[in-house]
Coordinates of N, CA and C in Angstrom, one line a residue:
M130 N 0.7 -1.1 0.3 CA 0.1 0.0 -0.2 C 1.2 1.3 0.2
V131 N 0.5 2.1 -0.3 CA 1.1 3.5 -0.9 C 1.1 4.3 0.6
T132 N 1.8 4.6 0.9 CA 2.1 5.3 2.2 C 1.5 6.8 2.0
Q133 N 0.7 7.2 3.2 CA -0.3 8.2 3.0 C 1.1 9.6 3.3
R134 N 0.9 10.6 2.6 CA 2.1 12.2 2.6 C 1.2 12.7 2.4
P135 N 1.4 14.0 2.5 CA 0.9 15.4 1.9 C 1.1 15.3 0.1
A136 N 0.2 16.2 -0.4 CA 0.0 16.2 -1.9 C 0.7 17.4 -2.1
A137 N 1.5 18.1 -1.3 CA 2.0 19.4 -1.5 C 3.4 19.1 -1.9
A138 N 4.0 19.8 -3.1 CA 5.3 19.6 -3.3 C 6.4 21.0 -2.4
E139 N 7.6 20.7 -2.3 CA 7.8 21.3 -1.3 C 9.0 22.4 -1.9
N140 N 9.7 21.8 -3.0 CA 10.9 22.7 -3.7 C 10.2 22.5 -5.1
V141 N 11.5 23.6 -5.5 CA 11.3 23.6 -7.4 C 11.3 22.0 -8.0
L142 N 12.1 21.4 -7.5 CA 12.7 20.0 -7.9 C 11.3 19.5 -8.1
E143 N 10.6 18.8 -6.7 CA 9.4 18.1 -6.2 C 8.2 18.7 -7.4
R144 N 8.3 20.4 -7.6 CA 7.1 20.9 -8.1 C 7.3 20.6 -9.8
A145 N 8.4 20.9 -10.4 CA 8.6 20.2 -11.3 C 8.5 19.0 -12.1
I146 N 8.5 17.6 -11.1 CA 8.3 16.6 -11.3 C 6.7 16.4 -11.4
G147 N 5.8 17.1 -10.3 CA 4.3 16.9 -10.0 C 4.2 17.7 -11.5
D148 N 4.7 18.8 -11.8 CA 4.1 19.2 -13.2 C 4.4 18.5 -14.4
A149 N 5.0 17.4 -14.7 CA 5.4 16.7 -15.6 C 4.7 15.2 -15.7
Q150 N 3.7 15.1 -14.7 CA 2.7 14.4 -14.5 C 2.9 13.2 -15.5
P151 N 3.9 12.2 -15.3 CA 3.9 11.1 -16.3 C 3.3 10.1 -15.6
W152 N 2.3 9.9 -14.3 CA 1.4 8.8 -14.3 C -0.1 9.1 -15.1
R153 N -0.1 10.2 -15.5 CA -1.3 10.2 -16.4 C -1.7 9.2 -17.4
A154 N -0.5 8.9 -18.0 CA -0.5 7.7 -19.4 C -0.9 6.5 -18.6
L155 N -0.7 6.6 -17.1 CA -0.7 5.1 -16.6 C -2.2 4.2 -16.6
K156 N -2.1 3.4 -17.3 CA -3.7 2.4 -17.1 C -3.5 1.2 -16.6
V157 N -4.0 0.7 -15.8 CA -4.0 -0.6 -15.5 C -5.0 -1.5 -15.4
N158 N -5.2 -2.8 -15.8 CA -6.1 -3.6 -15.9 C -6.3 -4.3 -14.6
A159 N -7.5 -4.2 -14.1 CA -7.4 -4.6 -12.5 C -9.2 -5.6 -12.4
S160 N -9.1 -6.8 -12.1 CA -10.1 -7.9 -12.1 C -10.7 -7.6 -10.9
S161 N -12.1 -8.2 -10.3 CA -12.6 -8.1 -9.0 C -14.1 -8.7 -9.5
F162 N -13.7 -9.9 -8.8 CA -15.5 -10.5 -9.2 C -15.7 -11.3 -10.6
G163 N -14.6 -11.5 -11.2 CA -14.4 -11.7 -12.5 C -14.7 -10.6 -13.7
I164 N -15.3 -9.6 -13.1 CA -14.9 -8.2 -14.2 C -13.7 -7.4 -14.4
S165 N -13.2 -7.5 -15.5 CA -12.1 -6.8 -16.1 C -12.7 -5.3 -16.2
V166 N -11.8 -4.1 -15.4 CA -11.7 -3.0 -15.5 C -10.5 -2.1 -15.6
E167 N -10.4 -1.1 -16.6 CA -9.2 -0.3 -17.3 C -9.1 0.4 -16.1
V168 N -8.3 0.9 -15.2 CA -8.1 2.1 -14.0 C -6.9 3.0 -14.4
G169 N -7.2 4.2 -14.1 CA -6.0 5.3 -14.4 C -5.7 5.6 -13.1
V170 N -4.4 5.6 -13.0 CA -3.8 6.2 -11.9 C -3.3 7.6 -12.0
D171 N -4.0 8.4 -11.5 CA -4.0 9.7 -12.3 C -3.8 10.7 -11.4
K172 N -3.7 10.3 -10.3 CA -3.6 11.4 -8.9 C -2.3 11.5 -8.3
L173 N -2.0 12.7 -8.1 CA -0.5 12.8 -7.1 C -0.8 12.4 -5.6
D174 N 0.0 11.3 -5.1 CA -0.1 11.2 -3.7 C 1.1 12.1 -2.9
Y175 N 2.5 12.0 -3.4 CA 3.4 12.9 -3.3 C 4.8 12.7 -3.8
V176 N 5.5 13.5 -3.7 CA 7.1 13.9 -4.2 C 7.7 14.2 -3.1
K177 N 9.0 13.4 -3.3 CA 9.5 13.6 -2.3 C 11.4 13.4 -2.7
I178 N 11.9 14.6 -2.4 CA 13.3 14.4 -2.8 C 14.4 14.3 -1.8
E179 N 14.7 12.9 -1.9 CA 15.5 12.5 -0.6 C 17.0 13.2 -0.3
R180 N 17.7 13.3 -1.6 CA 19.1 13.3 -2.0 C 18.8 14.7 -3.5
L181 N 19.9 15.5 -3.1 CA 20.1 17.1 -4.4 C 21.3 17.4 -4.1
D182 N 22.4 17.0 -5.2 CA 23.8 17.4 -5.3 C 23.5 18.7 -6.5
V183 N 24.1 19.7 -6.2 CA 23.8 20.8 -7.3 C 25.6 21.1 -7.5
S184 N 26.3 20.8 -8.5 CA 27.2 22.0 -8.7 C 27.4 23.0 -9.8
V185 N 28.1 24.0 -9.9 CA 28.1 25.3 -10.7 C 29.6 25.0 -11.4
N186 N 29.8 25.4 -12.7 CA 31.4 25.5 -13.0 C 31.5 26.3 -14.1
G187 N 31.3 27.7 -13.9 CA 30.9 28.3 -15.0 C 29.9 28.5 -15.3
D188 N 29.4 28.5 -16.7 CA 27.9 28.3 -17.0 C 27.3 27.2 -17.1
L189 N 28.2 26.2 -16.7 CA 27.8 24.8 -16.7 C 27.2 24.4 -15.4
A190 N 26.4 23.7 -15.3 CA 25.7 23.5 -14.0 C 25.6 21.8 -14.2
E191 N 25.5 21.0 -12.8 CA 25.0 19.5 -13.0 C 24.0 19.4 -11.7
A192 N 23.0 18.6 -11.8 CA 22.3 18.4 -10.6 C 21.8 16.7 -10.8
K193 N 22.1 16.4 -9.6 CA 22.0 14.7 -9.2 C 21.4 14.8 -8.2
A194 N 20.2 13.8 -8.1 CA 19.1 13.7 -7.1 C 18.3 12.4 -6.9
R195 N 18.0 12.0 -5.6 CA 17.2 10.7 -5.7 C 16.0 10.8 -5.1
G196 N 15.0 10.4 -5.8 CA 13.4 11.1 -4.9 C 12.4 10.1 -5.4
T197 N 11.3 10.1 -4.4 CA 10.6 9.0 -4.8 C 9.2 9.7 -4.8
L198 N 8.4 9.3 -6.2 CA 6.9 9.7 -6.8 C 6.1 8.5 -6.2
A199 N 4.8 9.0 -5.7 CA 3.9 8.0 -5.6 C 2.5 8.8 -6.0
C200 N 1.9 7.8 -6.7 CA 0.9 8.2 -7.3 C -0.7 7.2 -7.2
K201 N -1.4 7.4 -7.2 CA -3.2 6.7 -6.7 C -4.4 7.3 -7.2
T202 N -4.9 6.0 -7.5 CA -6.2 6.3 -8.3 C -7.4 7.6 -8.0
S203 N -8.2 7.8 -8.8 CA -8.8 8.9 -7.9 C -9.7 8.4 -6.7
D204 N -10.1 9.1 -5.9 CA -11.0 8.5 -4.8 C -12.3 8.0 -5.1
N205 N -12.9 8.3 -6.3 CA -14.5 7.9 -6.8 C -13.9 6.9 -7.8
T206 N -13.0 6.2 -8.0 CA -13.1 5.1 -8.9 C -13.4 3.7 -8.3
L207 N -13.6 2.6 -9.2 CA -14.6 1.5 -8.7 C -13.3 0.7 -7.9
V208 N -11.8 0.6 -8.4 CA -10.9 -0.4 -8.0 C -9.6 1.0 -7.6
Q209 N -9.3 0.8 -6.0 CA -8.3 1.6 -5.6 C -7.0 1.1 -5.9
G210 N -6.1 1.8 -6.1 CA -4.8 1.6 -5.6 C -4.1 2.4 -6.3
G211 N -2.1 2.3 -6.0 CA -1.5 3.4 -6.6 C 0.1 2.3 -6.2
F212 N 0.8 3.5 -6.7 CA 2.0 2.9 -6.4 C 3.3 4.3 -6.1
S213 N 4.5 3.6 -6.1 CA 5.5 4.4 -5.4 C 6.9 3.9 -6.4
A214 N 7.8 4.9 -6.3 CA 8.5 4.9 -7.5 C 9.8 5.7 -7.1
T215 N 10.9 4.8 -6.6 CA 12.0 5.9 -6.5 C 13.2 5.5 -7.4
A216 N 13.6 7.1 -8.1 CA 14.3 7.6 -8.9 C 15.8 7.7 -8.9
D217 N 16.6 7.6 -9.7 CA 18.1 8.6 -9.6 C 17.7 9.6 -10.8
V218 N 18.3 10.6 -10.7 CA 17.8 11.6 -11.7 C 19.0 12.4 -11.7
S219 N 19.7 12.8 -13.2 CA 21.1 13.7 -13.0 C 20.7 14.4 -14.8
L220 N 21.0 15.5 -14.2 CA 21.0 16.7 -15.5 C 22.1 17.5 -15.3
H221 N 22.9 17.9 -16.6 CA 23.7 18.6 -17.0 C 23.0 19.7 -17.8
F222 N 23.3 21.1 -17.5 CA 22.7 22.1 -18.4 C 23.6 23.5 -18.2
D223 N 23.4 24.1 -19.6 CA 24.1 25.3 -19.9 C 23.5 26.6 -19.6
L224 N 24.2 26.9 -18.1 CA 22.9 28.5 -17.6 C 23.1 29.4 -18.9
S225 N 23.9 29.3 -19.4 CA 23.7 30.8 -20.6 C 22.8 30.5 -21.9
T226 N 22.6 29.4 -22.0 CA 21.3 29.0 -23.1 C 20.2 28.5 -22.6
C227 N 20.4 28.1 -21.3 CA 19.1 27.2 -20.7 C 18.9 26.0 -21.4
K228 N 19.8 25.4 -22.1 CA 19.7 23.7 -22.4 C 20.4 22.9 -21.9
T229 N 19.6 21.7 -21.8 CA 20.0 20.7 -20.9 C 20.7 19.8 -22.3
T230 N 21.9 20.0 -21.5 CA 23.2 19.0 -22.3 C 23.5 17.4 -22.4
E231 N 23.1 16.8 -21.4 CA 23.0 15.5 -20.8 C 21.8 15.6 -19.9
S232 N 21.4 14.1 -19.6 CA 20.6 13.8 -19.1 C 20.4 12.3 -18.7
S233 N 19.9 12.0 -17.8 CA 19.3 10.5 -17.4 C 18.0 10.3 -16.3
F234 N 17.4 9.5 -16.4 CA 16.4 8.8 -15.5 C 16.5 7.7 -15.1
E235 N 16.5 7.2 -14.0 CA 16.6 5.9 -13.7 C 15.5 5.2 -12.9
I236 N 14.5 4.5 -12.7 CA 13.8 4.0 -12.0 C 14.2 2.8 -11.0
I237 N 14.6 3.0 -10.0 CA 15.5 1.9 -9.0 C 14.3 1.1 -8.3
R238 N 13.1 1.5 -8.0 CA 12.6 0.6 -7.0 C 11.4 1.1 -7.3
T239 N 10.4 0.1 -7.0 CA 8.5 0.2 -7.1 C 8.1 -0.2 -6.0
S240 N 7.0 0.2 -5.7 CA 6.2 -0.3 -4.5 C 4.8 0.1 -4.7
G241 N 3.6 -0.8 -3.7 CA 2.4 -0.6 -3.7 C 1.9 -1.7 -5.1
P242 N 0.2 -1.3 -4.5 CA -0.6 -2.3 -5.5 C -0.2 -2.5 -7.1
F243 N 0.1 -1.7 -7.3 CA 0.2 -1.0 -8.9 C 1.8 -1.3 -9.4
G244 N 2.6 -1.7 -8.3 CA 4.1 -1.6 -8.6 C 4.7 -2.1 -9.4
D245 N 4.0 -3.5 -9.5 CA 4.7 -4.4 -10.5 C 4.3 -3.7 -12.1
I246 N 3.4 -3.3 -12.3 CA 3.2 -2.6 -13.6 C 3.9 -1.4 -13.9
V247 N 3.9 -0.5 -12.9 CA 5.2 0.7 -12.8 C 6.4 0.3 -13.4
Q248 N 6.8 -1.2 -12.6 CA 8.0 -1.5 -13.1 C 8.1 -1.9 -14.6
G249 N 7.1 -2.7 -14.9 CA 7.2 -2.9 -16.4 C 7.1 -2.2 -17.5
L250 N 6.6 -0.6 -17.1 CA 6.6 0.4 -17.7 C 7.6 1.4 -17.3
K251 N 8.9 1.4 -16.7 CA 9.6 2.1 -15.9 C 10.2 3.0 -16.9
D252 N 10.8 2.4 -18.0 CA 11.8 3.2 -19.0 C 10.5 4.2 -19.7
E253 N 9.3 4.0 -20.1 CA 8.5 5.1 -20.8 C 8.3 6.1 -19.5
I254 N 8.0 5.7 -18.3 CA 7.7 6.6 -17.1 C 8.8 7.7 -17.0
A255 N 10.1 6.8 -17.3 CA 11.2 7.6 -16.6 C 11.4 8.9 -17.8
Q256 N 11.3 8.5 -18.9 CA 11.1 9.4 -20.6 C 10.3 10.4 -20.0
A257 N 8.8 10.4 -20.1 CA 8.3 11.0 -19.7 C 8.4 12.4 -18.7
L258 N 9.2 11.7 -17.2 CA 9.4 12.7 -16.2 C 10.7 13.3 -16.5
L259 N 11.7 12.5 -17.5 CA 12.7 13.4 -17.9 C 12.6 14.6 -18.4
R260 N 11.5 14.2 -19.9 CA 10.9 15.2 -20.5 C 10.4 16.7 -19.4
G261 N 9.6 16.2 -18.8 CA 8.7 17.2 -18.0 C 9.8 18.3 -16.8
L262 N 10.8 17.4 -16.6 CA 12.2 17.8 -15.5 C 12.5 18.9 -16.7
Q263 N 13.3 18.2 -17.7 CA 14.3 19.4 -18.9 C 13.3 20.3 -19.4
R264 N 11.9 20.7 -19.2 CA 11.0 21.4 -20.0 C 11.1 22.7 -18.7
N265 N 10.6 22.2 -17.4 CA 10.7 22.9 -16.2 C 12.2 23.5 -15.9
V266 N 12.8 22.7 -16.1 CA 14.2 23.5 -15.7 C 14.5 24.8 -16.7
S267 N 14.1 24.2 -17.9 CA 14.4 25.3 -19.0 C 13.4 26.8 -18.5
K268 N 12.4 26.6 -18.2 CA 11.4 27.3 -18.1 C 11.7 28.2 -16.9
L269 N 12.5 27.8 -15.7 CA 13.0 28.6 -14.5 C 14.1 29.0 -15.1
C270 N 14.9 28.6 -16.0 CA 15.9 29.6 -16.2 C 15.9 30.3 -16.7
Q271 N 14.9 30.4 -17.6 CA 14.4 31.8 -18.4 C 13.8 32.8 -17.6
K272 N 13.2 32.6 -16.4 CA 12.7 33.7 -15.8 C 13.6 34.5 -15.2

C-alpha cells in the first residue's frame, strides 16, 4: 500500500516532477469478481526528494537527485490502488543557453499495489519524467 503523505510539493524540483504528470498515461487492468476494468492511476499522492546535489562550474551546472514519486487512483474509482517509484536523476545544463546538455533518469525501486505494472513501464515513465523536468528547468532558467 502507498504510504499516505501530503500532496503538497516542497521545493522547485518536487514541483517540476509534479508538473510533468508522468502517471497520467498509466492505465491498469484490474479484475474483481470476474469483471475486468481499466483503471487510471491519475492522482499525485506525494513527491519527496531524498538527496539533491548541485554543482556549478562557470556556465555549466549539474544536478543529481534521488527521489520518490507516489501516485494513486482517484477517490471515486471502482478499483483503488497506487504505486511509488524511487529514481535517480541527473541533469547537466548550460546556464547561458538554458539548454539541457545531458540527462538520465532511472527508476530503481517500485512498490504498492500497482508497483509491478510501473516496473514493467519504467522506461516509458522515466522518459516522460525526464522530458517534464527538462521543460521545467528550462522555464525556471528563463525567468
